[in-house]
């Protein structure tokens, strides 16, 4: 028997690398109606029943912008004092510019950009409290950016159809095939986390619940 099979520090999915462990923890936190790997009870209002107005969608974009700006302009910057954060600058997943494009378009339709709600400001306040804990920040970054490329894109298609006659919004477009970007970024996460001791990896995985809780409040702008 290989030593690995009896290693008490082994976690689900860990043989395939750390980002795979992060994904397994995240998938279990989905509700059963959100994703087939989801383990949580069905949502009270599944996305098939969401009927937000354009103004709710603008608020969702404004809240998203507040969070993405913090990640892209304060945390994951090339000259960050934390070398781990610099590895996540300019990955191709950045969303600030695309959100500004969409918000300008919506303003031209008569929906001016509102200030962020407490959902977004509280999330950023929480992220500020984590700045010196790369393992926790990277968990939030992974979940926030990867969620947007998965469930976020499904929601985007629905919103484009319901509210914009199918017009494609920039928030849901990337300059490269997004699966190529994700694969590259998975490699970066595995490199950055590769030599973290088990307890640091576990601290990172443990942030997943809070990442769902905070992004869920931003998303709840649409769940109506
Ligand atoms: C992946 C749906 C909310 C984090 C996925 C997948 C689906 C999905 C269908 C793809 C599973 C696959 O690979 O086949 C949804 C829906 C949501 C939602 C419908 C809300 C209505 C969230 C939230 C988070 C999150 C709030 C965390 C902040 C992730 C992550 C992945 C994922 C990290 C893995 C992405 C990857 O491996 O590329 N989601 N999700 N999701 N979701 Fe969600």
mmCIF file with all atom_site columns, N, CA and C in Angstrom, residues 160-203:
data_model
loop_
_atom_site.group_PDB
_atom_site.id
_atom_site.type_symbol
_atom_site.label_atom_id
_atom_site.label_alt_id
_atom_site.label_comp_id
_atom_site.label_asym_id
_atom_site.label_entity_id
_atom_site.label_seq_id
_atom_site.pdbx_PDB_ins_code
_atom_site.Cartn_x
_atom_site.Cartn_y
_atom_site.Cartn_z
_atom_site.occupancy
_atom_site.B_iso_or_equiv
_atom_site.pdbx_formal_charge
_atom_site.auth_seq_id
_atom_site.auth_comp_id
_atom_site.auth_asym_id
_atom_site.auth_atom_id
_atom_site.pdbx_PDB_model_num
ATOM 1   N N  . UNK A 1 160 ? -29.406 38.212 -20.011 1.00 0.00 ? 160 UNK A N  1
ATOM 2   C CA . UNK A 1 160 ? -29.337 38.815 -21.351 1.00 0.00 ? 160 UNK A CA 1
ATOM 3   C C  . UNK A 1 160 ? -30.638 38.569 -22.108 1.00 0.00 ? 160 UNK A C  1
ATOM 4   N N  . UNK A 1 161 ? -31.175 37.345 -22.009 1.00 0.00 ? 161 UNK A N  1
ATOM 5   C CA . UNK A 1 161 ? -32.422 37.016 -22.701 1.00 0.00 ? 161 UNK A CA 1
ATOM 6   C C  . UNK A 1 161 ? -33.611 37.753 -22.096 1.00 0.00 ? 161 UNK A C  1
ATOM 7   N N  . UNK A 1 162 ? -33.688 37.746 -20.750 1.00 0.00 ? 162 UNK A N  1
ATOM 8   C CA . UNK A 1 162 ? -34.868 38.328 -20.098 1.00 0.00 ? 162 UNK A CA 1
ATOM 9   C C  . UNK A 1 162 ? -34.902 39.842 -20.162 1.00 0.00 ? 162 UNK A C  1
ATOM 10  N N  . UNK A 1 163 ? -33.736 40.474 -20.064 1.00 0.00 ? 163 UNK A N  1
ATOM 11  C CA . UNK A 1 163 ? -33.724 41.931 -19.879 1.00 0.00 ? 163 UNK A CA 1
ATOM 12  C C  . UNK A 1 163 ? -33.164 42.707 -21.074 1.00 0.00 ? 163 UNK A C  1
ATOM 13  N N  . UNK A 1 164 ? -32.397 42.024 -21.946 1.00 0.00 ? 164 UNK A N  1
ATOM 14  C CA . UNK A 1 164 ? -31.693 42.779 -23.000 1.00 0.00 ? 164 UNK A CA 1
ATOM 15  C C  . UNK A 1 164 ? -31.872 42.164 -24.386 1.00 0.00 ? 164 UNK A C  1
ATOM 16  N N  . UNK A 1 165 ? -32.981 41.434 -24.581 1.00 0.00 ? 165 UNK A N  1
ATOM 17  C CA . UNK A 1 165 ? -33.269 40.805 -25.869 1.00 0.00 ? 165 UNK A CA 1
ATOM 18  C C  . UNK A 1 165 ? -32.068 40.037 -26.426 1.00 0.00 ? 165 UNK A C  1
ATOM 19  N N  . UNK A 1 166 ? -31.342 39.385 -25.541 1.00 0.00 ? 166 UNK A N  1
ATOM 20  C CA . UNK A 1 166 ? -30.233 38.537 -25.975 1.00 0.00 ? 166 UNK A CA 1
ATOM 21  C C  . UNK A 1 166 ? -28.935 39.273 -26.247 1.00 0.00 ? 166 UNK A C  1
ATOM 22  N N  . UNK A 1 167 ? -28.924 40.595 -26.127 1.00 0.00 ? 167 UNK A N  1
ATOM 23  C CA . UNK A 1 167 ? -27.679 41.345 -26.351 1.00 0.00 ? 167 UNK A CA 1
ATOM 24  C C  . UNK A 1 167 ? -26.586 40.849 -25.404 1.00 0.00 ? 167 UNK A C  1
ATOM 25  N N  . UNK A 1 168 ? -25.394 40.603 -25.934 1.00 0.00 ? 168 UNK A N  1
ATOM 26  C CA . UNK A 1 168 ? -24.313 40.079 -25.094 1.00 0.00 ? 168 UNK A CA 1
ATOM 27  C C  . UNK A 1 168 ? -23.642 41.192 -24.306 1.00 0.00 ? 168 UNK A C  1
ATOM 28  N N  . UNK A 1 169 ? -23.530 40.971 -23.017 1.00 0.00 ? 169 UNK A N  1
ATOM 29  C CA . UNK A 1 169 ? -22.906 41.967 -22.158 1.00 0.00 ? 169 UNK A CA 1
ATOM 30  C C  . UNK A 1 169 ? -21.425 41.641 -21.970 1.00 0.00 ? 169 UNK A C  1
ATOM 31  N N  . UNK A 1 170 ? -20.631 42.698 -21.801 1.00 0.00 ? 170 UNK A N  1
ATOM 32  C CA . UNK A 1 170 ? -19.175 42.523 -21.698 1.00 0.00 ? 170 UNK A CA 1
ATOM 33  C C  . UNK A 1 170 ? -18.770 41.711 -20.464 1.00 0.00 ? 170 UNK A C  1
ATOM 34  N N  . UNK A 1 171 ? -19.565 41.810 -19.401 1.00 0.00 ? 171 UNK A N  1
ATOM 35  C CA . UNK A 1 171 ? -19.249 41.102 -18.152 1.00 0.00 ? 171 UNK A CA 1
ATOM 36  C C  . UNK A 1 171 ? -19.137 39.598 -18.398 1.00 0.00 ? 171 UNK A C  1
ATOM 37  N N  . UNK A 1 172 ? -19.838 39.114 -19.419 1.00 0.00 ? 172 UNK A N  1
ATOM 38  C CA . UNK A 1 172 ? -19.851 37.675 -19.705 1.00 0.00 ? 172 UNK A CA 1
ATOM 39  C C  . UNK A 1 172 ? -18.984 37.316 -20.915 1.00 0.00 ? 172 UNK A C  1
ATOM 40  N N  . UNK A 1 173 ? -18.066 38.200 -21.263 1.00 0.00 ? 173 UNK A N  1
ATOM 41  C CA . UNK A 1 173 ? -17.156 37.913 -22.389 1.00 0.00 ? 173 UNK A CA 1
ATOM 42  C C  . UNK A 1 173 ? -15.706 38.097 -21.907 1.00 0.00 ? 173 UNK A C  1
ATOM 43  N N  . UNK A 1 174 ? -14.859 37.197 -22.354 1.00 0.00 ? 174 UNK A N  1
ATOM 44  C CA . UNK A 1 174 ? -13.436 37.279 -22.021 1.00 0.00 ? 174 UNK A CA 1
ATOM 45  C C  . UNK A 1 174 ? -12.644 37.384 -23.319 1.00 0.00 ? 174 UNK A C  1
ATOM 46  N N  . UNK A 1 175 ? -11.430 37.881 -23.230 1.00 0.00 ? 175 UNK A N  1
ATOM 47  C CA . UNK A 1 175 ? -10.677 38.094 -24.473 1.00 0.00 ? 175 UNK A CA 1
ATOM 48  C C  . UNK A 1 175 ? -10.118 36.814 -25.055 1.00 0.00 ? 175 UNK A C  1
ATOM 49  N N  . UNK A 1 176 ? -10.058 35.779 -24.231 1.00 0.00 ? 176 UNK A N  1
ATOM 50  C CA . UNK A 1 176 ? -9.584  34.464 -24.688 1.00 0.00 ? 176 UNK A CA 1
ATOM 51  C C  . UNK A 1 176 ? -10.682 33.475 -24.358 1.00 0.00 ? 176 UNK A C  1
ATOM 52  N N  . UNK A 1 177 ? -10.555 32.261 -24.891 1.00 0.00 ? 177 UNK A N  1
ATOM 53  C CA . UNK A 1 177 ? -11.454 31.199 -24.480 1.00 0.00 ? 177 UNK A CA 1
ATOM 54  C C  . UNK A 1 177 ? -11.301 31.044 -22.958 1.00 0.00 ? 177 UNK A C  1
ATOM 55  N N  . UNK A 1 178 ? -12.420 31.200 -22.256 1.00 0.00 ? 178 UNK A N  1
ATOM 56  C CA . UNK A 1 178 ? -12.302 31.268 -20.797 1.00 0.00 ? 178 UNK A CA 1
ATOM 57  C C  . UNK A 1 178 ? -11.765 29.959 -20.209 1.00 0.00 ? 178 UNK A C  1
ATOM 58  N N  . UNK A 1 179 ? -12.036 28.818 -20.867 1.00 0.00 ? 179 UNK A N  1
ATOM 59  C CA . UNK A 1 179 ? -11.512 27.569 -20.287 1.00 0.00 ? 179 UNK A CA 1
ATOM 60  C C  . UNK A 1 179 ? -9.982  27.519 -20.364 1.00 0.00 ? 179 UNK A C  1
ATOM 61  N N  . UNK A 1 180 ? -9.390  28.175 -21.383 1.00 0.00 ? 180 UNK A N  1
ATOM 62  C CA . UNK A 1 180 ? -7.921  28.259 -21.427 1.00 0.00 ? 180 UNK A CA 1
ATOM 63  C C  . UNK A 1 180 ? -7.392  29.105 -20.269 1.00 0.00 ? 180 UNK A C  1
ATOM 64  N N  . UNK A 1 181 ? -8.098  30.222 -20.022 1.00 0.00 ? 181 UNK A N  1
ATOM 65  C CA . UNK A 1 181 ? -7.650  31.087 -18.905 1.00 0.00 ? 181 UNK A CA 1
ATOM 66  C C  . UNK A 1 181 ? -7.751  30.310 -17.595 1.00 0.00 ? 181 UNK A C  1
ATOM 67  N N  . UNK A 1 182 ? -8.888  29.625 -17.399 1.00 0.00 ? 182 UNK A N  1
ATOM 68  C CA . UNK A 1 182 ? -9.083  28.895 -16.136 1.00 0.00 ? 182 UNK A CA 1
ATOM 69  C C  . UNK A 1 182 ? -8.001  27.834 -15.944 1.00 0.00 ? 182 UNK A C  1
ATOM 70  N N  . UNK A 1 183 ? -7.670  27.132 -17.016 1.00 0.00 ? 183 UNK A N  1
ATOM 71  C CA . UNK A 1 183 ? -6.630  26.106 -16.880 1.00 0.00 ? 183 UNK A CA 1
ATOM 72  C C  . UNK A 1 183 ? -5.293  26.706 -16.476 1.00 0.00 ? 183 UNK A C  1
ATOM 73  N N  . UNK A 1 184 ? -4.983  27.855 -17.090 1.00 0.00 ? 184 UNK A N  1
ATOM 74  C CA . UNK A 1 184 ? -3.717  28.519 -16.752 1.00 0.00 ? 184 UNK A CA 1
ATOM 75  C C  . UNK A 1 184 ? -3.729  28.932 -15.275 1.00 0.00 ? 184 UNK A C  1
ATOM 76  N N  . UNK A 1 185 ? -4.861  29.517 -14.849 1.00 0.00 ? 185 UNK A N  1
ATOM 77  C CA . UNK A 1 185 ? -4.948  30.007 -13.474 1.00 0.00 ? 185 UNK A CA 1
ATOM 78  C C  . UNK A 1 185 ? -4.931  28.851 -12.472 1.00 0.00 ? 185 UNK A C  1
ATOM 79  N N  . UNK A 1 186 ? -5.548  27.721 -12.855 1.00 0.00 ? 186 UNK A N  1
ATOM 80  C CA . UNK A 1 186 ? -5.486  26.547 -11.963 1.00 0.00 ? 186 UNK A CA 1
ATOM 81  C C  . UNK A 1 186 ? -4.025  26.177 -11.711 1.00 0.00 ? 186 UNK A C  1
ATOM 82  N N  . UNK A 1 187 ? -3.211  26.256 -12.765 1.00 0.00 ? 187 UNK A N  1
ATOM 83  C CA . UNK A 1 187 ? -1.782  25.953 -12.625 1.00 0.00 ? 187 UNK A CA 1
ATOM 84  C C  . UNK A 1 187 ? -1.105  26.924 -11.665 1.00 0.00 ? 187 UNK A C  1
ATOM 85  N N  . UNK A 1 188 ? -1.476  28.199 -11.761 1.00 0.00 ? 188 UNK A N  1
ATOM 86  C CA . UNK A 1 188 ? -0.867  29.206 -10.866 1.00 0.00 ? 188 UNK A CA 1
ATOM 87  C C  . UNK A 1 188 ? -1.256  28.912 -9.414  1.00 0.00 ? 188 UNK A C  1
ATOM 88  N N  . UNK A 1 189 ? -2.543  28.602 -9.188  1.00 0.00 ? 189 UNK A N  1
ATOM 89  C CA . UNK A 1 189 ? -2.979  28.313 -7.808  1.00 0.00 ? 189 UNK A CA 1
ATOM 90  C C  . UNK A 1 189 ? -2.214  27.106 -7.268  1.00 0.00 ? 189 UNK A C  1
ATOM 91  N N  . UNK A 1 190 ? -2.097  26.070 -8.089  1.00 0.00 ? 190 UNK A N  1
ATOM 92  C CA . UNK A 1 190 ? -1.388  24.876 -7.607  1.00 0.00 ? 190 UNK A CA 1
ATOM 93  C C  . UNK A 1 190 ? 0.086   25.184 -7.300  1.00 0.00 ? 190 UNK A C  1
ATOM 94  N N  . UNK A 1 191 ? 0.688   26.070 -8.101  1.00 0.00 ? 191 UNK A N  1
ATOM 95  C CA . UNK A 1 191 ? 2.084   26.450 -7.810  1.00 0.00 ? 191 UNK A CA 1
ATOM 96  C C  . UNK A 1 191 ? 2.192   27.246 -6.519  1.00 0.00 ? 191 UNK A C  1
ATOM 97  N N  . UNK A 1 192 ? 1.293   28.243 -6.386  1.00 0.00 ? 192 UNK A N  1
ATOM 98  C CA . UNK A 1 192 ? 1.364   29.118 -5.210  1.00 0.00 ? 192 UNK A CA 1
ATOM 99  C C  . UNK A 1 192 ? 1.097   28.325 -3.928  1.00 0.00 ? 192 UNK A C  1
ATOM 100 N N  . UNK A 1 193 ? 0.114   27.413 -3.992  1.00 0.00 ? 193 UNK A N  1
ATOM 101 C CA . UNK A 1 193 ? -0.281  26.690 -2.779  1.00 0.00 ? 193 UNK A CA 1
ATOM 102 C C  . UNK A 1 193 ? 0.526   25.408 -2.584  1.00 0.00 ? 193 UNK A C  1
ATOM 103 N N  . UNK A 1 194 ? 1.334   25.059 -3.595  1.00 0.00 ? 194 UNK A N  1
ATOM 104 C CA . UNK A 1 194 ? 2.013   23.770 -3.578  1.00 0.00 ? 194 UNK A CA 1
ATOM 105 C C  . UNK A 1 194 ? 2.793   23.496 -2.300  1.00 0.00 ? 194 UNK A C  1
ATOM 106 N N  . UNK A 1 195 ? 3.475   24.524 -1.785  1.00 0.00 ? 195 UNK A N  1
ATOM 107 C CA . UNK A 1 195 ? 4.291   24.239 -0.597  1.00 0.00 ? 195 UNK A CA 1
ATOM 108 C C  . UNK A 1 195 ? 3.647   24.773 0.685   1.00 0.00 ? 195 UNK A C  1
ATOM 109 N N  . UNK A 1 196 ? 2.361   25.101 0.634   1.00 0.00 ? 196 UNK A N  1
ATOM 110 C CA . UNK A 1 196 ? 1.692   25.478 1.894   1.00 0.00 ? 196 UNK A CA 1
ATOM 111 C C  . UNK A 1 196 ? 1.589   24.229 2.759   1.00 0.00 ? 196 UNK A C  1
ATOM 112 N N  . UNK A 1 197 ? 1.879   24.366 4.070   1.00 0.00 ? 197 UNK A N  1
ATOM 113 C CA . UNK A 1 197 ? 1.661   23.221 4.965   1.00 0.00 ? 197 UNK A CA 1
ATOM 114 C C  . UNK A 1 197 ? 0.169   22.878 5.037   1.00 0.00 ? 197 UNK A C  1
ATOM 115 N N  . UNK A 1 198 ? -0.120  21.653 5.472   1.00 0.00 ? 198 UNK A N  1
ATOM 116 C CA . UNK A 1 198 ? -1.518  21.194 5.483   1.00 0.00 ? 198 UNK A CA 1
ATOM 117 C C  . UNK A 1 198 ? -2.445  22.136 6.258   1.00 0.00 ? 198 UNK A C  1
ATOM 118 N N  . UNK A 1 199 ? -1.982  22.680 7.383   1.00 0.00 ? 199 UNK A N  1
ATOM 119 C CA . UNK A 1 199 ? -2.898  23.530 8.164   1.00 0.00 ? 199 UNK A CA 1
ATOM 120 C C  . UNK A 1 199 ? -3.218  24.830 7.429   1.00 0.00 ? 199 UNK A C  1
ATOM 121 N N  . UNK A 1 200 ? -2.275  25.327 6.631   1.00 0.00 ? 200 UNK A N  1
ATOM 122 C CA . UNK A 1 200 ? -2.545  26.550 5.863   1.00 0.00 ? 200 UNK A CA 1
ATOM 123 C C  . UNK A 1 200 ? -3.535  26.229 4.742   1.00 0.00 ? 200 UNK A C  1
ATOM 124 N N  . UNK A 1 201 ? -3.344  25.089 4.082   1.00 0.00 ? 201 UNK A N  1
ATOM 125 C CA . UNK A 1 201 ? -4.311  24.666 3.052   1.00 0.00 ? 201 UNK A CA 1
ATOM 126 C C  . UNK A 1 201 ? -5.701  24.533 3.662   1.00 0.00 ? 201 UNK A C  1
ATOM 127 N N  . UNK A 1 202 ? -5.782  23.943 4.848   1.00 0.00 ? 202 UNK A N  1
ATOM 128 C CA . UNK A 1 202 ? -7.088  23.776 5.482   1.00 0.00 ? 202 UNK A CA 1
ATOM 129 C C  . UNK A 1 202 ? -7.715  25.129 5.821   1.00 0.00 ? 202 UNK A C  1
ATOM 130 N N  . UNK A 1 203 ? -6.889  26.083 6.271   1.00 0.00 ? 203 UNK A N  1
ATOM 131 C CA . UNK A 1 203 ? -7.430  27.416 6.555   1.00 0.00 ? 203 UNK A CA 1
ATOM 132 C C  . UNK A 1 203 ? -8.009  28.026 5.280   1.00 0.00 ? 203 UNK A C  1
#
